[in-house]
Amino acid sequence: MSPPSQIAASKISIAMYSRALSRHIASLECRRCFHQALSLRKLVPIESPRSSPSSVRCYHATQTVEAPPSAAPRSKDRGPPSKEDTQTDFDAMNIFSNTPTPTTAIDACLDDGFALNSGVKIKGGGALLVGGEAFKWRPWAGEEQQEENIASKEIGTHQQSPQDVRRKIRNHKGQFDVDRQSWGVLDLVWPKPDLLILGTGPSIAPVSANTRRHIRDLGIRLEVQDTRNAAAQFNLLATERGVQQVAAALIPIGWRE
């Protein structure tokens, strides 16, 4: 074959190769795979299970190198304390820092009573905190029964009976239910507190409709919690609003039916 013929044949073969390569590249939907097309490598597209057969994408997964978990510091020393003036003084942000704590605030909840901020300890009963005064509160003992116990103690013939400490303060539905005479202090005090915080013992209990209605008729709002949370809430609200606005009736945390 003459050289011109060889040159023409070479041009034809190059043109055919170029057209075939163009069709192959055009059939590829991922433009980022040109380097693989030029090296004549066959692509295997990964189809998403939710995608249609017509939509095919190529995924280029990059291997991630996970860093090993950092070990816990061997020492808790964080260096000398900072002397910067920009540190936040949280004590200065306490709006009650200059407000005196009420003397009837609860310092500790005991199994059989309470310890007050004034140093007074109430034992053998609950606490009724009204108007800045603290009263020993025993709603499980009626008024007549308490008078009989006091009289018998004076003459030395009193013997503790199960009715003295085992009178139920919860009804058959598990609701806190006491006699009206248990709220005698609230009936007499004036002006009456705006809110009564009731601590029902070691666990919270719903208040019966009769007890709730009686307190509402006195013009007092009622908040019910377990004794620990009720004592904490009374300390906060009595400091914020005053002991004339907030009262508390607390059952000891050791009380059991």
C-alpha atoms as a PDB file:
ATOM      1  CA  MET A   1       0.000   0.000   0.000  1.00  0.00           C
ATOM      2  CA  SER A   2       1.283   3.423  -0.940  1.00  0.00           C
ATOM      3  CA  PRO A   3       2.007   5.998   1.754  1.00  0.00           C
ATOM      4  CA  PRO A   4      -0.950   8.233   0.824  1.00  0.00           C
ATOM      5  CA  SER A   5      -3.269   5.246   1.189  1.00  0.00           C
ATOM      6  CA  GLN A   6      -1.779   4.405   4.570  1.00  0.00           C
ATOM      7  CA  ILE A   7      -2.238   7.980   5.743  1.00  0.00           C
ATOM      8  CA  ALA A   8      -5.879   8.010   4.612  1.00  0.00           C
ATOM      9  CA  ALA A   9      -6.551   4.689   6.343  1.00  0.00           C
ATOM     10  CA  SER A  10      -4.950   6.000   9.521  1.00  0.00           C
ATOM     11  CA  LYS A  11      -7.146   9.113   9.433  1.00  0.00           C
ATOM     12  CA  ILE A  12     -10.262   6.979   8.977  1.00  0.00           C
ATOM     13  CA  SER A  13      -9.344   4.693  11.876  1.00  0.00           C
ATOM     14  CA  ILE A  14      -8.586   7.688  14.115  1.00  0.00           C
ATOM     15  CA  ALA A  15     -11.930   9.273  13.217  1.00  0.00           C
ATOM     16  CA  MET A  16     -13.804   6.040  13.939  1.00  0.00           C
ATOM     17  CA  TYR A  17     -11.982   5.678  17.266  1.00  0.00           C
ATOM     18  CA  SER A  18     -12.826   9.270  18.169  1.00  0.00           C
ATOM     19  CA  ARG A  19     -16.531   8.786  17.359  1.00  0.00           C
ATOM     20  CA  ALA A  20     -16.650   5.556  19.388  1.00  0.00           C
ATOM     21  CA  LEU A  21     -14.946   7.251  22.311  1.00  0.00           C
ATOM     22  CA  SER A  22     -17.349  10.208  22.103  1.00  0.00           C
ATOM     23  CA  ARG A  23     -20.381   7.905  22.141  1.00  0.00           C
ATOM     24  CA  HIS A  24     -18.931   6.050  25.118  1.00  0.00           C
ATOM     25  CA  ILE A  25     -18.314   9.264  27.023  1.00  0.00           C
ATOM     26  CA  ALA A  26     -21.778  10.574  26.148  1.00  0.00           C
ATOM     27  CA  SER A  27     -23.349   7.414  27.559  1.00  0.00           C
ATOM     28  CA  LEU A  28     -21.720   8.111  30.887  1.00  0.00           C
ATOM     29  CA  GLU A  29     -23.879  10.255  33.198  1.00  0.00           C
ATOM     30  CA  CYS A  30     -21.097  11.187  35.614  1.00  0.00           C
ATOM     31  CA  ARG A  31     -18.819  13.875  34.175  1.00  0.00           C
ATOM     32  CA  ARG A  32     -16.321  13.292  36.961  1.00  0.00           C
ATOM     33  CA  CYS A  33     -15.444   9.875  35.473  1.00  0.00           C
ATOM     34  CA  PHE A  34     -13.705  11.151  32.322  1.00  0.00           C
ATOM     35  CA  HIS A  35     -10.348   9.904  33.542  1.00  0.00           C
ATOM     36  CA  GLN A  36     -11.783   6.405  33.798  1.00  0.00           C
ATOM     37  CA  ALA A  37     -13.347   6.660  30.350  1.00  0.00           C
ATOM     38  CA  LEU A  38     -10.084   7.749  28.800  1.00  0.00           C
ATOM     39  CA  SER A  39      -8.328   4.776  30.372  1.00  0.00           C
ATOM     40  CA  LEU A  40     -11.019   2.534  28.829  1.00  0.00           C
ATOM     41  CA  ARG A  41     -12.161   1.261  32.213  1.00  0.00           C
ATOM     42  CA  LYS A  42     -15.700   0.037  32.494  1.00  0.00           C
ATOM     43  CA  LEU A  43     -17.832   1.855  35.053  1.00  0.00           C
ATOM     44  CA  VAL A  44     -20.318  -0.013  37.211  1.00  0.00           C
ATOM     45  CA  PRO A  45     -22.819   2.612  38.400  1.00  0.00           C
ATOM     46  CA  ILE A  46     -24.376   2.110  41.821  1.00  0.00           C
ATOM     47  CA  GLU A  47     -28.122   2.472  41.748  1.00  0.00           C
ATOM     48  CA  SER A  48     -30.078   3.744  44.706  1.00  0.00           C
ATOM     49  CA  PRO A  49     -32.914   1.388  45.704  1.00  0.00           C
ATOM     50  CA  ARG A  50     -35.326   4.347  45.621  1.00  0.00           C
ATOM     51  CA  SER A  51     -34.176   5.728  42.267  1.00  0.00           C
ATOM     52  CA  SER A  52     -35.592   4.734  38.932  1.00  0.00           C
ATOM     53  CA  PRO A  53     -33.444   2.712  36.480  1.00  0.00           C
ATOM     54  CA  SER A  54     -33.050   5.807  34.316  1.00  0.00           C
ATOM     55  CA  SER A  55     -31.393   7.891  37.066  1.00  0.00           C
ATOM     56  CA  VAL A  56     -27.956   6.497  37.779  1.00  0.00           C
ATOM     57  CA  ARG A  57     -25.308   8.174  39.887  1.00  0.00           C
ATOM     58  CA  CYS A  58     -21.688   7.400  40.554  1.00  0.00           C
ATOM     59  CA  TYR A  59     -20.529   7.582  44.137  1.00  0.00           C
ATOM     60  CA  HIS A  60     -16.961   8.408  45.016  1.00  0.00           C
ATOM     61  CA  ALA A  61     -16.477   7.137  48.547  1.00  0.00           C
ATOM     62  CA  THR A  62     -13.571   8.639  50.405  1.00  0.00           C
ATOM     63  CA  GLN A  63     -12.111   6.493  53.116  1.00  0.00           C
ATOM     64  CA  THR A  64     -12.359   8.252  56.463  1.00  0.00           C
ATOM     65  CA  VAL A  65      -9.707   7.792  59.052  1.00  0.00           C
ATOM     66  CA  GLU A  66     -11.163   7.687  62.549  1.00  0.00           C
ATOM     67  CA  ALA A  67      -9.027   9.278  65.207  1.00  0.00           C
ATOM     68  CA  PRO A  68      -8.489   7.187  68.325  1.00  0.00           C
ATOM     69  CA  PRO A  69     -10.419   8.387  71.394  1.00  0.00           C
ATOM     70  CA  SER A  70      -8.474  10.749  73.558  1.00  0.00           C
ATOM     71  CA  ALA A  71      -7.429   9.411  76.914  1.00  0.00           C
ATOM     72  CA  ALA A  72      -8.715  10.983  80.109  1.00  0.00           C
ATOM     73  CA  PRO A  73      -6.352  13.492  81.668  1.00  0.00           C
ATOM     74  CA  ARG A  74      -4.212  12.006  84.399  1.00  0.00           C
ATOM     75  CA  SER A  75      -4.335  15.143  86.513  1.00  0.00           C
ATOM     76  CA  LYS A  76      -7.220  17.402  87.463  1.00  0.00           C
ATOM     77  CA  ASP A  77      -4.930  20.388  87.737  1.00  0.00           C
ATOM     78  CA  ARG A  78      -5.991  23.043  85.257  1.00  0.00           C
ATOM     79  CA  GLY A  79      -3.331  25.529  86.156  1.00  0.00           C
ATOM     80  CA  PRO A  80      -3.485  28.638  88.301  1.00  0.00           C
ATOM     81  CA  PRO A  81      -6.832  30.443  88.595  1.00  0.00           C
ATOM     82  CA  SER A  82      -7.486  33.135  86.047  1.00  0.00           C
ATOM     83  CA  LYS A  83      -7.072  36.734  87.175  1.00  0.00           C
ATOM     84  CA  GLU A  84      -8.973  38.283  84.297  1.00  0.00           C
ATOM     85  CA  ASP A  85     -11.456  41.037  85.068  1.00  0.00           C
ATOM     86  CA  THR A  86     -13.938  39.673  82.531  1.00  0.00           C
ATOM     87  CA  GLN A  87     -14.933  36.675  84.636  1.00  0.00           C
ATOM     88  CA  THR A  88     -18.613  36.433  85.546  1.00  0.00           C
ATOM     89  CA  ASP A  89     -19.363  36.850  89.232  1.00  0.00           C
ATOM     90  CA  PHE A  90     -22.421  34.652  89.733  1.00  0.00           C
ATOM     91  CA  ASP A  91     -22.769  35.730  93.365  1.00  0.00           C
ATOM     92  CA  ALA A  92     -23.378  39.275  92.175  1.00  0.00           C
ATOM     93  CA  MET A  93     -26.207  37.997  89.940  1.00  0.00           C
ATOM     94  CA  ASN A  94     -28.160  36.567  92.902  1.00  0.00           C
ATOM     95  CA  ILE A  95     -31.089  38.942  93.353  1.00  0.00           C
ATOM     96  CA  PHE A  96     -31.810  37.504  96.827  1.00  0.00           C
ATOM     97  CA  SER A  97     -28.268  37.927  98.150  1.00  0.00           C
ATOM     98  CA  ASN A  98     -29.272  40.936 100.283  1.00  0.00           C
ATOM     99  CA  THR A  99     -32.691  39.532 101.241  1.00  0.00           C
ATOM    100  CA  PRO A 100     -32.803  37.944 104.712  1.00  0.00           C
ATOM    101  CA  THR A 101     -33.981  34.355 104.901  1.00  0.00           C
ATOM    102  CA  PRO A 102     -37.300  33.950 106.759  1.00  0.00           C
ATOM    103  CA  THR A 103     -37.006  32.450 110.218  1.00  0.00           C
ATOM    104  CA  THR A 104     -39.656  29.897 109.274  1.00  0.00           C
ATOM    105  CA  ALA A 105     -37.679  28.640 106.274  1.00  0.00           C
ATOM    106  CA  ILE A 106     -37.113  24.882 106.293  1.00  0.00           C
ATOM    107  CA  ASP A 107     -33.479  23.946 106.836  1.00  0.00           C
ATOM    108  CA  ALA A 108     -34.003  20.171 106.980  1.00  0.00           C
ATOM    109  CA  CYS A 109     -36.831  17.676 106.534  1.00  0.00           C
ATOM    110  CA  LEU A 110     -36.696  15.003 109.242  1.00  0.00           C
ATOM    111  CA  ASP A 111     -38.516  11.692 109.411  1.00  0.00           C
ATOM    112  CA  ASP A 112     -40.655  12.909 112.303  1.00  0.00           C
ATOM    113  CA  GLY A 113     -40.511  16.674 111.886  1.00  0.00           C
ATOM    114  CA  PHE A 114     -38.620  19.665 110.563  1.00  0.00           C
ATOM    115  CA  ALA A 115     -35.694  21.923 111.424  1.00  0.00           C
ATOM    116  CA  LEU A 116     -36.337  25.634 110.865  1.00  0.00           C
ATOM    117  CA  ASN A 117     -33.940  28.426 110.030  1.00  0.00           C
ATOM    118  CA  SER A 118     -34.533  29.971 113.454  1.00  0.00           C
ATOM    119  CA  GLY A 119     -33.061  26.893 115.142  1.00  0.00           C
ATOM    120  CA  VAL A 120     -36.438  25.532 116.240  1.00  0.00           C
ATOM    121  CA  LYS A 121     -37.059  21.827 115.663  1.00  0.00           C
ATOM    122  CA  ILE A 122     -40.553  20.450 115.264  1.00  0.00           C
ATOM    123  CA  LYS A 123     -40.760  16.764 116.175  1.00  0.00           C
ATOM    124  CA  GLY A 124     -43.650  14.357 116.391  1.00  0.00           C
ATOM    125  CA  GLY A 125     -45.786  16.195 113.865  1.00  0.00           C
ATOM    126  CA  GLY A 126     -45.990  18.244 110.736  1.00  0.00           C
ATOM    127  CA  ALA A 127     -45.485  21.973 110.327  1.00  0.00           C
ATOM    128  CA  LEU A 128     -48.011  24.684 109.540  1.00  0.00           C
ATOM    129  CA  LEU A 129     -46.196  27.880 108.544  1.00  0.00           C
ATOM    130  CA  VAL A 130     -48.492  30.907 108.420  1.00  0.00           C
ATOM    131  CA  GLY A 131     -47.749  34.618 108.743  1.00  0.00           C
ATOM    132  CA  GLY A 132     -44.166  34.134 109.856  1.00  0.00           C
ATOM    133  CA  GLU A 133     -45.213  31.763 112.648  1.00  0.00           C
ATOM    134  CA  ALA A 134     -44.600  28.016 112.895  1.00  0.00           C
ATOM    135  CA  PHE A 135     -47.190  25.658 114.377  1.00  0.00           C
ATOM    136  CA  LYS A 136     -46.965  21.964 115.117  1.00  0.00           C
ATOM    137  CA  TRP A 137     -49.535  20.372 112.835  1.00  0.00           C
ATOM    138  CA  ARG A 138     -51.033  16.922 113.437  1.00  0.00           C
ATOM    139  CA  PRO A 139     -53.961  16.500 111.047  1.00  0.00           C
ATOM    140  CA  TRP A 140     -54.123  12.783 111.821  1.00  0.00           C
ATOM    141  CA  ALA A 141     -55.354  13.590 115.355  1.00  0.00           C
ATOM    142  CA  GLY A 142     -58.710  15.333 115.788  1.00  0.00           C
ATOM    143  CA  GLU A 143     -59.195  18.336 118.060  1.00  0.00           C
ATOM    144  CA  GLU A 144     -61.107  16.404 120.720  1.00  0.00           C
ATOM    145  CA  GLN A 145     -58.532  13.643 120.727  1.00  0.00           C
ATOM    146  CA  GLN A 146     -55.675  16.122 121.130  1.00  0.00           C
ATOM    147  CA  GLU A 147     -57.409  17.763 124.100  1.00  0.00           C
ATOM    148  CA  GLU A 148     -57.895  14.366 125.741  1.00  0.00           C
ATOM    149  CA  ASN A 149     -54.224  13.508 125.208  1.00  0.00           C
ATOM    150  CA  ILE A 150     -53.105  16.810 126.762  1.00  0.00           C
ATOM    151  CA  ALA A 151     -55.365  16.316 129.796  1.00  0.00           C
ATOM    152  CA  SER A 152     -54.229  12.721 130.329  1.00  0.00           C
ATOM    153  CA  LYS A 153     -50.573  13.736 130.053  1.00  0.00           C
ATOM    154  CA  GLU A 154     -51.066  16.342 132.779  1.00  0.00           C
ATOM    155  CA  ILE A 155     -52.270  13.732 135.237  1.00  0.00           C
ATOM    156  CA  GLY A 156     -49.760  11.125 134.024  1.00  0.00           C
ATOM    157  CA  THR A 157     -52.232   8.496 132.787  1.00  0.00           C
ATOM    158  CA  HIS A 158     -51.800   8.912 129.044  1.00  0.00           C
ATOM    159  CA  GLN A 159     -50.883   5.859 127.018  1.00  0.00           C
ATOM    160  CA  GLN A 160     -50.175   6.185 123.330  1.00  0.00           C
ATOM    161  CA  SER A 161     -52.750   4.382 121.238  1.00  0.00           C
ATOM    162  CA  PRO A 162     -52.691   3.472 117.562  1.00  0.00           C
ATOM    163  CA  GLN A 163     -55.370   6.085 116.912  1.00  0.00           C
ATOM    164  CA  ASP A 164     -52.987   8.840 118.097  1.00  0.00           C
ATOM    165  CA  VAL A 165     -50.602   8.419 115.184  1.00  0.00           C
ATOM    166  CA  ARG A 166     -52.373   6.091 112.782  1.00  0.00           C
ATOM    167  CA  ARG A 167     -55.407   8.075 111.813  1.00  0.00           C
ATOM    168  CA  LYS A 168     -55.422   8.013 108.031  1.00  0.00           C
ATOM    169  CA  ILE A 169     -54.925  11.268 106.184  1.00  0.00           C
ATOM    170  CA  ARG A 170     -55.686   9.612 102.846  1.00  0.00           C
ATOM    171  CA  ASN A 171     -59.061   8.231 101.889  1.00  0.00           C
ATOM    172  CA  HIS A 172     -59.781   4.956 100.136  1.00  0.00           C
ATOM    173  CA  LYS A 173     -58.955   6.594  96.791  1.00  0.00           C
ATOM    174  CA  GLY A 174     -55.479   7.577  97.929  1.00  0.00           C
ATOM    175  CA  GLN A 175     -56.408  11.272  98.115  1.00  0.00           C
ATOM    176  CA  PHE A 176     -55.202  13.620 100.844  1.00  0.00           C
ATOM    177  CA  ASP A 177     -58.297  14.219 102.969  1.00  0.00           C
ATOM    178  CA  VAL A 178     -58.316  15.795 106.447  1.00  0.00           C
ATOM    179  CA  ASP A 179     -61.004  17.353 108.634  1.00  0.00           C
ATOM    180  CA  ARG A 180     -61.932  21.009 108.397  1.00  0.00           C
ATOM    181  CA  GLN A 181     -60.740  21.575 111.954  1.00  0.00           C
ATOM    182  CA  SER A 182     -57.195  20.804 110.797  1.00  0.00           C
ATOM    183  CA  TRP A 183     -57.246  24.148 108.971  1.00  0.00           C
ATOM    184  CA  GLY A 184     -58.386  26.156 112.002  1.00  0.00           C
ATOM    185  CA  VAL A 185     -55.379  28.484 111.872  1.00  0.00           C
ATOM    186  CA  LEU A 186     -56.196  29.423 108.291  1.00  0.00           C
ATOM    187  CA  ASP A 187     -59.766  30.181 109.359  1.00  0.00           C
ATOM    188  CA  LEU A 188     -58.591  32.643 112.029  1.00  0.00           C
ATOM    189  CA  VAL A 189     -55.603  34.363 110.441  1.00  0.00           C
ATOM    190  CA  TRP A 190     -56.085  37.730 108.747  1.00  0.00           C
ATOM    191  CA  PRO A 191     -55.039  38.788 106.192  1.00  0.00           C
ATOM    192  CA  LYS A 192     -55.098  35.355 104.684  1.00  0.00           C
ATOM    193  CA  PRO A 193     -52.168  34.149 102.588  1.00  0.00           C
ATOM    194  CA  ASP A 194     -52.493  34.139  98.838  1.00  0.00           C
ATOM    195  CA  LEU A 195     -50.949  30.689  98.359  1.00  0.00           C
ATOM    196  CA  LEU A 196     -50.832  27.523 100.454  1.00  0.00           C
ATOM    197  CA  ILE A 197     -48.113  24.996  99.602  1.00  0.00           C
ATOM    198  CA  LEU A 198     -49.161  21.533 100.752  1.00  0.00           C
ATOM    199  CA  GLY A 199     -46.532  18.822 101.266  1.00  0.00           C
ATOM    200  CA  THR A 200     -48.248  15.440 101.341  1.00  0.00           C
ATOM    201  CA  GLY A 201     -45.342  13.413 102.744  1.00  0.00           C
ATOM    202  CA  PRO A 202     -42.653  11.331 101.035  1.00  0.00           C
ATOM    203  CA  SER A 203     -44.683  11.179  97.822  1.00  0.00           C
ATOM    204  CA  ILE A 204     -47.183  13.447  96.167  1.00  0.00           C
ATOM    205  CA  ALA A 205     -50.869  12.635  96.526  1.00  0.00           C
ATOM    206  CA  PRO A 206     -53.967  14.225  94.994  1.00  0.00           C
ATOM    207  CA  VAL A 207     -56.157  16.328  97.259  1.00  0.00           C
ATOM    208  CA  SER A 208     -59.753  15.337  97.822  1.00  0.00           C
ATOM    209  CA  ALA A 209     -62.525  17.521  96.481  1.00  0.00           C
ATOM    210  CA  ASN A 210     -63.774  18.439  99.974  1.00  0.00           C
ATOM    211  CA  THR A 211     -60.357  19.625 101.182  1.00  0.00           C
ATOM    212  CA  ARG A 212     -59.676  21.538  97.990  1.00  0.00           C
ATOM    213  CA  ARG A 213     -63.118  23.178  98.133  1.00  0.00           C
ATOM    214  CA  HIS A 214     -62.640  24.246 101.755  1.00  0.00           C
ATOM    215  CA  ILE A 215     -59.292  25.911 101.033  1.00  0.00           C
ATOM    216  CA  ARG A 216     -60.710  27.583  97.952  1.00  0.00           C
ATOM    217  CA  ASP A 217     -63.631  28.956  99.998  1.00  0.00           C
ATOM    218  CA  LEU A 218     -61.070  30.622 102.264  1.00  0.00           C
ATOM    219  CA  GLY A 219     -59.772  32.529  99.242  1.00  0.00           C
ATOM    220  CA  ILE A 220     -56.438  30.692  99.200  1.00  0.00           C
ATOM    221  CA  ARG A 221     -54.828  29.097  96.178  1.00  0.00           C
ATOM    222  CA  LEU A 222     -53.418  25.588  96.627  1.00  0.00           C
ATOM    223  CA  GLU A 223     -50.173  24.053  95.363  1.00  0.00           C
ATOM    224  CA  VAL A 224     -49.581  20.338  96.034  1.00  0.00           C
ATOM    225  CA  GLN A 225     -46.180  18.613  96.036  1.00  0.00           C
ATOM    226  CA  ASP A 226     -44.254  16.052  98.007  1.00  0.00           C
ATOM    227  CA  THR A 227     -42.824  17.427 101.244  1.00  0.00           C
ATOM    228  CA  ARG A 228     -39.219  17.891 100.089  1.00  0.00           C
ATOM    229  CA  ASN A 229     -40.156  19.892  97.003  1.00  0.00           C
ATOM    230  CA  ALA A 230     -42.864  21.755  98.907  1.00  0.00           C
ATOM    231  CA  ALA A 231     -40.319  22.878 101.520  1.00  0.00           C
ATOM    232  CA  ALA A 232     -37.907  24.064  98.824  1.00  0.00           C
ATOM    233  CA  GLN A 233     -40.663  25.969  97.037  1.00  0.00           C
ATOM    234  CA  PHE A 234     -41.815  27.579 100.278  1.00  0.00           C
ATOM    235  CA  ASN A 235     -38.272  28.755 101.050  1.00  0.00           C
ATOM    236  CA  LEU A 236     -37.992  30.386  97.635  1.00  0.00           C
ATOM    237  CA  LEU A 237     -41.437  31.998  97.494  1.00  0.00           C
ATOM    238  CA  ALA A 238     -41.378  33.126 101.127  1.00  0.00           C
ATOM    239  CA  THR A 239     -38.062  34.872 100.471  1.00  0.00           C
ATOM    240  CA  GLU A 240     -39.315  36.408  97.244  1.00  0.00           C
ATOM    241  CA  ARG A 241     -42.881  37.383  98.165  1.00  0.00           C
ATOM    242  CA  GLY A 242     -42.847  37.412 101.957  1.00  0.00           C
ATOM    243  CA  VAL A 243     -44.262  35.138 104.634  1.00  0.00           C
ATOM    244  CA  GLN A 244     -47.554  37.048 104.677  1.00  0.00           C
ATOM    245  CA  GLN A 245     -48.342  35.955 101.120  1.00  0.00           C
ATOM    246  CA  VAL A 246     -47.177  32.331 101.229  1.00  0.00           C
ATOM    247  CA  ALA A 247     -48.095  29.611 103.745  1.00  0.00           C
ATOM    248  CA  ALA A 248     -47.126  25.959 103.968  1.00  0.00           C
ATOM    249  CA  ALA A 249     -48.631  22.812 105.466  1.00  0.00           C
ATOM    250  CA  LEU A 250     -46.105  19.981 105.547  1.00  0.00           C
ATOM    251  CA  ILE A 251     -46.433  16.311 106.505  1.00  0.00           C
ATOM    252  CA  PRO A 252     -43.179  14.657 107.748  1.00  0.00           C
ATOM    253  CA  ILE A 253     -41.312  12.622 105.146  1.00  0.00           C
ATOM    254  CA  GLY A 254     -41.318   9.607 107.471  1.00  0.00           C
ATOM    255  CA  TRP A 255     -45.096   9.410 107.643  1.00  0.00           C
ATOM    256  CA  ARG A 256     -46.580   6.051 106.624  1.00  0.00           C
ATOM    257  CA  GLU A 257     -50.221   5.103 106.487  1.00  0.00           C
END
